[in-house]
XYZ file of C-alpha atoms in Angstrom:
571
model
C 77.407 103.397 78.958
C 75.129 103.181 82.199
C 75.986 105.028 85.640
C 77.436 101.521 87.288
C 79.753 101.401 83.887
C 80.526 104.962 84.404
C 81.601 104.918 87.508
C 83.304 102.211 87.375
C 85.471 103.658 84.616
C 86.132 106.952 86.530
C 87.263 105.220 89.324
C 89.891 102.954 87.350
C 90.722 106.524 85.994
C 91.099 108.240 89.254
C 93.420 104.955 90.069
C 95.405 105.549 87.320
C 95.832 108.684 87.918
C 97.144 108.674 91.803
C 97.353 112.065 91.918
C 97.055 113.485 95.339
C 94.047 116.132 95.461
C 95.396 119.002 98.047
C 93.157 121.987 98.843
C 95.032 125.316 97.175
C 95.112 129.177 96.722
C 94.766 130.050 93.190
C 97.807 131.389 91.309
C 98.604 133.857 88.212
C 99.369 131.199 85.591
C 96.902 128.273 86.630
C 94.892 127.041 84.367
C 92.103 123.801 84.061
C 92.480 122.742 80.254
C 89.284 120.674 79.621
C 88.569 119.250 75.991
C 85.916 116.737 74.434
C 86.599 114.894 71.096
C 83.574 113.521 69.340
C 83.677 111.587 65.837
C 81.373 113.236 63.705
C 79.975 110.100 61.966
C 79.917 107.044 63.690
C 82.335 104.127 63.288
C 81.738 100.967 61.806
C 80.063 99.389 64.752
C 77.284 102.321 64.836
C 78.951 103.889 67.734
C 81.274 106.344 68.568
C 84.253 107.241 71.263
C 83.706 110.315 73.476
C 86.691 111.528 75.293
C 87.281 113.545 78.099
C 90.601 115.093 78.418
C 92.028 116.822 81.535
C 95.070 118.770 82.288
C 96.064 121.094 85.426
C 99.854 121.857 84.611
C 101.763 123.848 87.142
C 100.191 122.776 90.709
C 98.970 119.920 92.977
C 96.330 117.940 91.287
C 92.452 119.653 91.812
C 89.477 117.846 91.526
C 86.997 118.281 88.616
C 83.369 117.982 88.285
C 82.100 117.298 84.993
C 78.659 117.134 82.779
C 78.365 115.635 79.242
C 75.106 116.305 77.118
C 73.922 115.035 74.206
C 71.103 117.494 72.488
C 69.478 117.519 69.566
C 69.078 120.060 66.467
C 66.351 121.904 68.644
C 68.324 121.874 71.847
C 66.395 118.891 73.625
C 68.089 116.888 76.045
C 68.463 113.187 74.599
C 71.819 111.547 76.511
C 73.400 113.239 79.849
C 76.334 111.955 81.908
C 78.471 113.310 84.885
C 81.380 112.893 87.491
C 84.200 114.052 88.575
C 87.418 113.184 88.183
C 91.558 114.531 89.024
C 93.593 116.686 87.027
C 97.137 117.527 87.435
C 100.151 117.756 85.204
C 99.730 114.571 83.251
C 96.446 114.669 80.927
C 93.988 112.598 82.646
C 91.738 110.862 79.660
C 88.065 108.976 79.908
C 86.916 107.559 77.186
C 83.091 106.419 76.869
C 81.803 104.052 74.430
C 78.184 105.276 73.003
C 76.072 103.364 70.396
C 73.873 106.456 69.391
C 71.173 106.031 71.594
C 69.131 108.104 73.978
C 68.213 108.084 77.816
C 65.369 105.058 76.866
C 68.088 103.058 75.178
C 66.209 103.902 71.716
C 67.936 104.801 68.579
C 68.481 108.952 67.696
C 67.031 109.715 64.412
C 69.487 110.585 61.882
C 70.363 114.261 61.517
C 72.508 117.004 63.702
C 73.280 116.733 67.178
C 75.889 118.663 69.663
C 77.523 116.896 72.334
C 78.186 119.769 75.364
C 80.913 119.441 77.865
C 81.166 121.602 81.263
C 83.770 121.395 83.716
C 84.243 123.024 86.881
C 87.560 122.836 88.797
C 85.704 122.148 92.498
C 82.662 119.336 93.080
C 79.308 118.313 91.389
C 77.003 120.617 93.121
C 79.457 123.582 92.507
C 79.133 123.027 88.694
C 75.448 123.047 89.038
C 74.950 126.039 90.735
C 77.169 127.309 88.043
C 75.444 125.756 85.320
C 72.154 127.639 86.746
C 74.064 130.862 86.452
C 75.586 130.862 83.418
C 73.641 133.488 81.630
C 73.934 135.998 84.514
C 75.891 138.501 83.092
C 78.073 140.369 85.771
C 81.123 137.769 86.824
C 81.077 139.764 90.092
C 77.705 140.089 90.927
C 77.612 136.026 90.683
C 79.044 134.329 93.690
C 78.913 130.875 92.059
C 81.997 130.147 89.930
C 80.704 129.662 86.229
C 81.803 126.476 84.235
C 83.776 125.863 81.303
C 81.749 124.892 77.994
C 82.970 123.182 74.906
C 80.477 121.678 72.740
C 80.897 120.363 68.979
C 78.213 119.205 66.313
C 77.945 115.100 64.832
C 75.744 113.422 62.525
C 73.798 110.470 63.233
C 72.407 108.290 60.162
C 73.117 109.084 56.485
C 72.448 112.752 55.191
C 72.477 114.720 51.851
C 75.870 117.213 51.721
C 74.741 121.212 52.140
C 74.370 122.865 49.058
C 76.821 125.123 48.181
C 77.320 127.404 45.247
C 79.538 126.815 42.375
C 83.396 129.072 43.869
C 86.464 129.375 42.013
C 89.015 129.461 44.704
C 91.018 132.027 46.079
C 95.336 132.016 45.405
C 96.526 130.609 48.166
C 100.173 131.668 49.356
C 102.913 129.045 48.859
C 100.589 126.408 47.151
C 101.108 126.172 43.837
C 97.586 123.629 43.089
C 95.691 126.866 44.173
C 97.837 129.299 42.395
C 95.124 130.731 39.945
C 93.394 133.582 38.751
C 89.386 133.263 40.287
C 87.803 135.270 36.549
C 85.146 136.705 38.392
C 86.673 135.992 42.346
C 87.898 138.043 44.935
C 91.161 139.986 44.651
C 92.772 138.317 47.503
C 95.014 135.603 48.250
C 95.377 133.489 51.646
C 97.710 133.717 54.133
C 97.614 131.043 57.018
C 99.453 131.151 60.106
C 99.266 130.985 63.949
C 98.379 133.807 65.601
C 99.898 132.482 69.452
C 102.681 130.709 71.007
C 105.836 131.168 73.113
C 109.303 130.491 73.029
C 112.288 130.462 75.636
C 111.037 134.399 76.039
C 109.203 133.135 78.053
C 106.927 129.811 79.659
C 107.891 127.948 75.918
C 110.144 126.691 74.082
C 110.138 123.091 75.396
C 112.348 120.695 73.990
C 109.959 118.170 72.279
C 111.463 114.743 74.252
C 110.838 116.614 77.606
C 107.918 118.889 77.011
C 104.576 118.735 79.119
C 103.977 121.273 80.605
C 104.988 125.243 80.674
C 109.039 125.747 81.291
C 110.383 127.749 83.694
C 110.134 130.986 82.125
C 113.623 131.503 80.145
C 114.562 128.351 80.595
C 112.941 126.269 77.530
C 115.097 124.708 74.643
C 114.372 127.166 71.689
C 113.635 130.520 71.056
C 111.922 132.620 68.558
C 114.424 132.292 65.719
C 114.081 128.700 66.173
C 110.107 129.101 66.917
C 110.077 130.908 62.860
C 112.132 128.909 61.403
C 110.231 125.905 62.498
C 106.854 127.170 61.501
C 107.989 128.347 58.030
C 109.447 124.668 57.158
C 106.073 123.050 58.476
C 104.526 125.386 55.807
C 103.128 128.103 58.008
C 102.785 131.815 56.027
C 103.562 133.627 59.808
C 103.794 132.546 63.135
C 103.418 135.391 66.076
C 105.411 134.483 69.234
C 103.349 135.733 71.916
C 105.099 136.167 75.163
C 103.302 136.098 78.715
C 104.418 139.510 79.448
C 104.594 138.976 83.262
C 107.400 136.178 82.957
C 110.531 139.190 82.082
C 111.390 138.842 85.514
C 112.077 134.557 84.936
C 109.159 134.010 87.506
C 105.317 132.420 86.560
C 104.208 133.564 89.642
C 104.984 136.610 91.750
C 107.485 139.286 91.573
C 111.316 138.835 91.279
C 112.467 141.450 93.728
C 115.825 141.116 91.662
C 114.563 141.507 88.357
C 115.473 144.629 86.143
C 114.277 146.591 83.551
C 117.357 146.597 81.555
C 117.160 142.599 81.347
C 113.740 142.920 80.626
C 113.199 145.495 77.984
C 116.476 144.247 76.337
C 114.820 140.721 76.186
C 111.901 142.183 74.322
C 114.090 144.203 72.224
C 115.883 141.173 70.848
C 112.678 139.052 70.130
C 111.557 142.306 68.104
C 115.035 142.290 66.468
C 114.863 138.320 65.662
C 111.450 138.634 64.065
C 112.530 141.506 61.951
C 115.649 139.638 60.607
C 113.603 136.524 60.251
C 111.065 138.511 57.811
C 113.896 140.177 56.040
C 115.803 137.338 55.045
C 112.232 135.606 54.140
C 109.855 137.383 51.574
C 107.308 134.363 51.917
C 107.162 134.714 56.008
C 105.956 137.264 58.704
C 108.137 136.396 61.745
C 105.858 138.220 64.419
C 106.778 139.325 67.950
C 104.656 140.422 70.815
C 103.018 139.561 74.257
C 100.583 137.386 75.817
C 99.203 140.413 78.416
C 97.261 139.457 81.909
C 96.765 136.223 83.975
C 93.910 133.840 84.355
C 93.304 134.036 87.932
C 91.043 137.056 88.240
C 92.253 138.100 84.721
C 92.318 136.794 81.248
C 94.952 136.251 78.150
C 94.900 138.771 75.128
C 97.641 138.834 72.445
C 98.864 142.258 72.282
C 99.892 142.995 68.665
C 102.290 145.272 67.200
C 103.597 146.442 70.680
C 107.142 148.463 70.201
C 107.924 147.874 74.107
C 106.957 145.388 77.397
C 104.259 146.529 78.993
C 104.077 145.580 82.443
C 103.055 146.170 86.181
C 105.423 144.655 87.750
C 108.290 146.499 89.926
C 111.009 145.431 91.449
C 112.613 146.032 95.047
C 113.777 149.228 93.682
C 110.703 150.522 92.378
C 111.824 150.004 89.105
C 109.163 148.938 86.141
C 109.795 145.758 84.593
C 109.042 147.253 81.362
C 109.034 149.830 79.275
C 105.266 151.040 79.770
C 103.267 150.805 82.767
C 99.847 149.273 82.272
C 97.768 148.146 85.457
C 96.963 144.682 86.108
C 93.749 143.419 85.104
C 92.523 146.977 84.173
C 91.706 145.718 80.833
C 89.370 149.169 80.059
C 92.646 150.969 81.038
C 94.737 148.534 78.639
C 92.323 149.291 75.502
C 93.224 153.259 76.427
C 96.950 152.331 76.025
C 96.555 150.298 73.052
C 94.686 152.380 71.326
C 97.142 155.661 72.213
C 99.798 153.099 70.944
C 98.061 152.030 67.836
C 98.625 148.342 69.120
C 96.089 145.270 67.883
C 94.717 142.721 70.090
C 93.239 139.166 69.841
C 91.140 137.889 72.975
C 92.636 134.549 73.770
C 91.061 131.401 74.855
C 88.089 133.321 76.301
C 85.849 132.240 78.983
C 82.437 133.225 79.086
C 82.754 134.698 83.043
C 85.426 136.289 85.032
C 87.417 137.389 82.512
C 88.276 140.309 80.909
C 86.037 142.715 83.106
C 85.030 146.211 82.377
C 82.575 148.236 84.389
C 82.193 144.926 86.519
C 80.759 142.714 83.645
C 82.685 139.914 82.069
C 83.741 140.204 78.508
C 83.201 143.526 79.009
C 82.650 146.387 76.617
C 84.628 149.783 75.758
C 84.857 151.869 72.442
C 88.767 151.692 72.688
C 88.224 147.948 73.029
C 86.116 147.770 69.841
C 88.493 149.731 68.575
C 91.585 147.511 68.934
C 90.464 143.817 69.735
C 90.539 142.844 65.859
C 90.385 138.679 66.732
C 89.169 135.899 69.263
C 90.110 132.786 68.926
C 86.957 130.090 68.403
C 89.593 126.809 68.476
C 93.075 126.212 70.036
C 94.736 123.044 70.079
C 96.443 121.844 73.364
C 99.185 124.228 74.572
C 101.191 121.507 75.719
C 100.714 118.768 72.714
C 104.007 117.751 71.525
C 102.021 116.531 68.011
C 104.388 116.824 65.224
C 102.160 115.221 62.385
C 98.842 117.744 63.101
C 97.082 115.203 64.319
C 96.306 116.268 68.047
C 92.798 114.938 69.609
C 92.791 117.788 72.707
C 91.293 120.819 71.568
C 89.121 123.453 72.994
C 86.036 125.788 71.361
C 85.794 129.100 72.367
C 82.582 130.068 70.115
C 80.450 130.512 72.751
C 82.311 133.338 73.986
C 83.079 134.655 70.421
C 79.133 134.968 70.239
C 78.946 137.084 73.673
C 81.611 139.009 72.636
C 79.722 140.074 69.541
C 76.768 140.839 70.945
C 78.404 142.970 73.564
C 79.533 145.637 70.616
C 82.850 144.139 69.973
C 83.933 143.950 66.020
C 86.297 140.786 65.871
C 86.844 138.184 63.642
C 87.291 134.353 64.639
C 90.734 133.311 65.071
C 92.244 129.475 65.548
C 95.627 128.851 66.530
C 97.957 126.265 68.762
C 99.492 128.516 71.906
C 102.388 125.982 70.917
C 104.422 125.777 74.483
C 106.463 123.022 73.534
C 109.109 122.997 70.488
C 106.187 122.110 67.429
C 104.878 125.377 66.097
C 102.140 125.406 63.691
C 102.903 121.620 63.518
C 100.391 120.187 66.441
C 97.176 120.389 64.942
C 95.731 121.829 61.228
C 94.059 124.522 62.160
C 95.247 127.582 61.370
C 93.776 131.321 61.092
C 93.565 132.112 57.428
C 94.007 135.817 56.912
C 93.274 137.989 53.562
C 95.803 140.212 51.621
C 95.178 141.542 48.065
C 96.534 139.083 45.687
C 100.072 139.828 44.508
C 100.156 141.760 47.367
C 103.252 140.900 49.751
C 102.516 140.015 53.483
C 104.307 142.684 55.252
C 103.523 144.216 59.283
C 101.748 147.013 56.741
C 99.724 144.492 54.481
C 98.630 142.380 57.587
C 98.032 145.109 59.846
C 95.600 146.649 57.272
C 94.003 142.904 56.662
C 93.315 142.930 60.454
C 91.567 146.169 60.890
C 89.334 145.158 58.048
C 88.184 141.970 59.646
C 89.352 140.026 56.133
C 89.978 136.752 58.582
C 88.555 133.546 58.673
C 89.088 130.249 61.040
C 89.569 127.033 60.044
C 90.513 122.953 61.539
C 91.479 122.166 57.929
C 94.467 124.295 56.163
C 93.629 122.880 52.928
C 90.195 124.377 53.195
C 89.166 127.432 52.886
C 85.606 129.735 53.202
C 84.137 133.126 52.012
C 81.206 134.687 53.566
C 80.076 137.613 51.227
C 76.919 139.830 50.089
C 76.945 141.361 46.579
C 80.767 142.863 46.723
C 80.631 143.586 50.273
C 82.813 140.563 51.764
C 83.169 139.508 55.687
C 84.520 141.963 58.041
C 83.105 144.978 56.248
C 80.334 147.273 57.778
C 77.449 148.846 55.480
C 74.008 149.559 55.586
C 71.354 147.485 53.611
C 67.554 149.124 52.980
C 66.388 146.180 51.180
C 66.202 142.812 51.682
C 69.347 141.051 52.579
C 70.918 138.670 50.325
C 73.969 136.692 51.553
C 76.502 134.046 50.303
C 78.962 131.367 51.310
C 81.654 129.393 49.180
C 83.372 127.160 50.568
C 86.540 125.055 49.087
C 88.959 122.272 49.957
C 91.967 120.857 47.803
C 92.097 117.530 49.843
C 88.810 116.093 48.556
C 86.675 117.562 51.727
C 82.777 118.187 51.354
C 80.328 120.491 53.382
C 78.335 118.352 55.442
C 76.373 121.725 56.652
C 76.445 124.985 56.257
C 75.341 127.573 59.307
C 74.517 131.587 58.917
C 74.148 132.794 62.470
C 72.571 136.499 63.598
C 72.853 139.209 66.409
C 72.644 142.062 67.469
C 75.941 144.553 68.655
C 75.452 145.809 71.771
C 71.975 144.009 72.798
C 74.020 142.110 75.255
C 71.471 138.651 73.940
C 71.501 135.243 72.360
C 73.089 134.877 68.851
C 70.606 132.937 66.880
C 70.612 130.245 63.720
C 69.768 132.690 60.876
C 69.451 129.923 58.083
C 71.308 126.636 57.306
C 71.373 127.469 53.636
C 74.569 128.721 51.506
C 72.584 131.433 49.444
C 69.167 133.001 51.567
C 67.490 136.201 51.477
C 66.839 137.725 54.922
C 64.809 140.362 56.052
C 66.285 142.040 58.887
C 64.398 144.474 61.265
C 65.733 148.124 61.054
C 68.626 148.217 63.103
C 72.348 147.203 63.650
C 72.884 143.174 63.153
C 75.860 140.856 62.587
C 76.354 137.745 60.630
C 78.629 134.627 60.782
C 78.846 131.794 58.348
C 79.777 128.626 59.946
C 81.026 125.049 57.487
C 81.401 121.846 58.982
C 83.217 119.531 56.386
C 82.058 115.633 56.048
C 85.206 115.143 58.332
C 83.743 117.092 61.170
C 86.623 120.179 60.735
C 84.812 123.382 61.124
C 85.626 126.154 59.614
C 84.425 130.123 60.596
C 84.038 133.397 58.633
C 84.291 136.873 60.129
C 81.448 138.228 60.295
C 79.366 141.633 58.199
C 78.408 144.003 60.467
C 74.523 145.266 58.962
C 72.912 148.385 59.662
C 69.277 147.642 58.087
C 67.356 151.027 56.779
C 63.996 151.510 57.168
C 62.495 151.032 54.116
C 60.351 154.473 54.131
C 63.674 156.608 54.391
C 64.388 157.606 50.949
C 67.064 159.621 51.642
C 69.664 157.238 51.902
C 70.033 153.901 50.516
C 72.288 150.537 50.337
C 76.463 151.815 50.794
C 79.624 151.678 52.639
C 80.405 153.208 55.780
């Protein structure tokens, strides 16, 4: 499509739309929710679709300024559009016809290529000042707002499948095909599940003829015994409902001057009471209850796991706490503390790359007590307000990016994908699920998962019927060792439904270098040789369909070769 096309289209879009743009202070719970869907192979007319999806739910409509690249395997710019476009409560969609060809009209060689989407709620020279800023570190220190990025891999032309070494599946829970001993495979079977979404607690719960955006917070169709139940029919091994812990008081936004305590910690009381009953009368099923902690607006969303009471900072015209512990908003250093004290878990949610989750002024910021207790980030959630019931739902958003930063800040977390199902369809819109390891025969308990958690035994996936390994020797991904020779590393990767590894991906860091993560190989089996010093590494699938999938990573400390004192072992 040329610029005339282009804007042509966004105008007929904008038309469509009619929604009226209005200038606006920000609030807690707003949100832009930008996504890009891109066919990984092309269709039978040696194009593809690309699509654009918009949503602002809770406000007047904002404009949005948008940039779509096309690069190649070496990061070279071959295709580039932009404009802008409005966003409000319904999804806004633009869809743009490409036949595979770059700036000069020419053909693109076959092989790998990443189409990369940023969005900026405000106008086309805001989102290039903040594309020009992206990699400066402190949120604060940066007065240009910093963009949203999605990006996701395709294939042009025909190409040989990756390579991958021979795997005997691991059991997986409730599916009796994979229900096998591996002779010489890991001890562990698979438990998938999704790791965030709310009920009636709070924002969710929506009914699904109705549901479109976030409910009024207690006001929603269904709660969490419903939310379980639901999940566990659609095949799901646990579900967590994860409660915005801000919305006790029945308000998004804001402080209920008449909101108590009692209603409040009695609220959380009873979804900690539901889940517990749900598990008990349920062997196969962890019915999980917790809360979504912190806002977007100068903020950030983390799943707080394992919490015995509300925690809050939020008082009433009585001075009263609506909660049971007092945690200050947007401290997030301070939260870690608490969590930690509390022997709570957390999982970052839905990341961004700047202004969120600040410590010491810096954006994804790092603390021991949050190494210590942030255990997941999700890479992949499908739209929050999809009311997909056959797992088929096109909006979704990547959140790698800001896994990577994460990792090279210090922080120890696996890769988590879930739904943050708002409306009545848990586990149901999309197949992607967060596929977590227990020993095999092994019941998934609080205890079992709790312990799979702090050992990093997680991987992510688009495709529940596929499932990935990333391993060296016996040491498997999420475990932390040291290595004095070279490096020798391995992933397996399997699917029941026929899928085939169209690539294979093994990227590298370094904890606490604060730097670029970086393609180690694109082979299933190589032999590295790491410089003395702490590294990570990630294997990365993508299946012939285009469905990703994402190991934890192993956390390396490389010897130096002329100590003799110690040599390869666990730590």
């Amino acid at each position: 499509m040329n610029f005339p096309s282009l804007r042509r289209a966004l105008t007929a879009l904008l038309m469509l739309t009619a929604l009226p743009l209005q200038a606006r202070e920000p609030v807690e719970h707003d949100e832009l929710e930008a996504s890009l869907a891109v066919p990984y192979q092309a269709d039978n007319a040696g194009g593809r679709e690309l699509v654009i999806e918009l949503l602002f739910p809770g406000g007047s409509a904002v404009a949005v300024a948008w940039q779509l690249q096309i690069v190649d395997a070496q990061g070279r710019l071959q295709r580039e559009w932009t404009g802008s476009a409005a966003a409000g409560d319904r999804r806004s969609r633009l869809a743009l016809r490409w036949d595979d060809t770059d700036a000069a009209g020419l053909p693109l060689q076959a092989g790998i290529y990443t189409a990369r989407l940023a969005t900026l709620e405000g106008t086309p020279e805001q989102l290039q000042q903040g594309l020009a800023a992206v990699e400066v570190e402190s949120a604060l220190a940066n007065p240009v707002r910093l963009p949203q990025l999605q990006q996701w891999d395709f294939v042009v032309g025909p190409l040989p499948l990756a390579a991958m070494p021979s795997f005997e599946p691991m059991p997986l829970a409730g599916s009796t095909s994979w229900l096998r001993a591996a002779s010489d495979g890991p001890p562990y079977a698979i438990h998938f599940g999704n790791l965030h979404s709310q009920t009636n607690h709070s924002d969710g719960g929506g009914d699904l003829s109705t549901c479109n955006n976030a409910e009024t917070p207690q006001a929603g169709a269904f709660g969490p015994a419903a939310a379980f139940a639901y999940a566990d029919a659609h095949g799901l091994d646990f579900l967590m409902a994860s409660e915005h812990n801000h919305m006790y008081d029945g308000r998004a936004n804001g402080v209920s001057a008449s909101a108590t305590p009692q209603f409040a910690n009695n609220l959380y009381a009873d979804g900690l009471a539901q889940a517990a009953a749900y598990s008990a009368a349920h062997a196969d099923f962890l019915a999980l209850y917790g809360m979504e902690w912190g806002v977007t607006t100068d903020g950030g969303h983390l799943n707080v796991i394992g919490a015995e009471g509300l925690y809050n900072w939020e008082y009433n015209s009585s001075n009263q706490l609506i909660g049971s512990f007092y945690t200050p908003k947007s401290d997030y250093a301070a939260l870690y503390s608490f969590m930690r004290g509390q022997q709570a878990l957390g999982q970052f949610n839905h990341p961004d790359t700047s202004g969120q989750f600040l410590v010491a002024s810096t954006a994804l910021g790092y603390s021991s007590d949050g190494d210590e207790v942030m255990v997941l980030t999700e890479v992949l959630n499908s739209s929050a307000f999809s009311v997909n019931t056959t797992e088929s739902e096109t909006s979704r958003s990547s959140f790698e990016g800001a896994w990577k930063r994460l990792l090279e800040r210090g922080f120890h977390t696996a890769p988590a994908s879930n739904q943050d199902n708002h409306c009545a369809n848990w586990g149901a819109a999309y197949s992607n699920r967060t596929g977590v390891l227990v020993p095999a025969g092994q019941p998934l308990t609080p205890q079992s998962f709790r312990t799979a958690l702090l050992a990093r035994r997680v991987f992510a996936t688009m495709d529940k019927t596929a499932q990935l390994l990333f391993s060296s020797g016996e040491r498997i991904m999420g475990m932390r060792f040291a290595n004095s020779s070279a490096l020798t590393l391995r992933v397996d990767y399997a699917s029941s439904s026929g899928h085939l590894p169209s690539q294979v991906q093994i990227y590298e860091g370094v904890p606490g270098r604060n730097g670029t993560v970086t393609l180690a190989a694109s082979t299933a089996t190589p032999t590295l040789n790491p410089a003395p010093g702490e590294h990570f590494y990630y294997a990365k699938i993508t299946q012939d369909d285009g469905k990703s999938l994402w190991s934890a990573p192993l956390w390396v400390t490389q010897l130096d070769p002329a100590d003799a004192i110690f040599r390869d072992g666990f730590f």
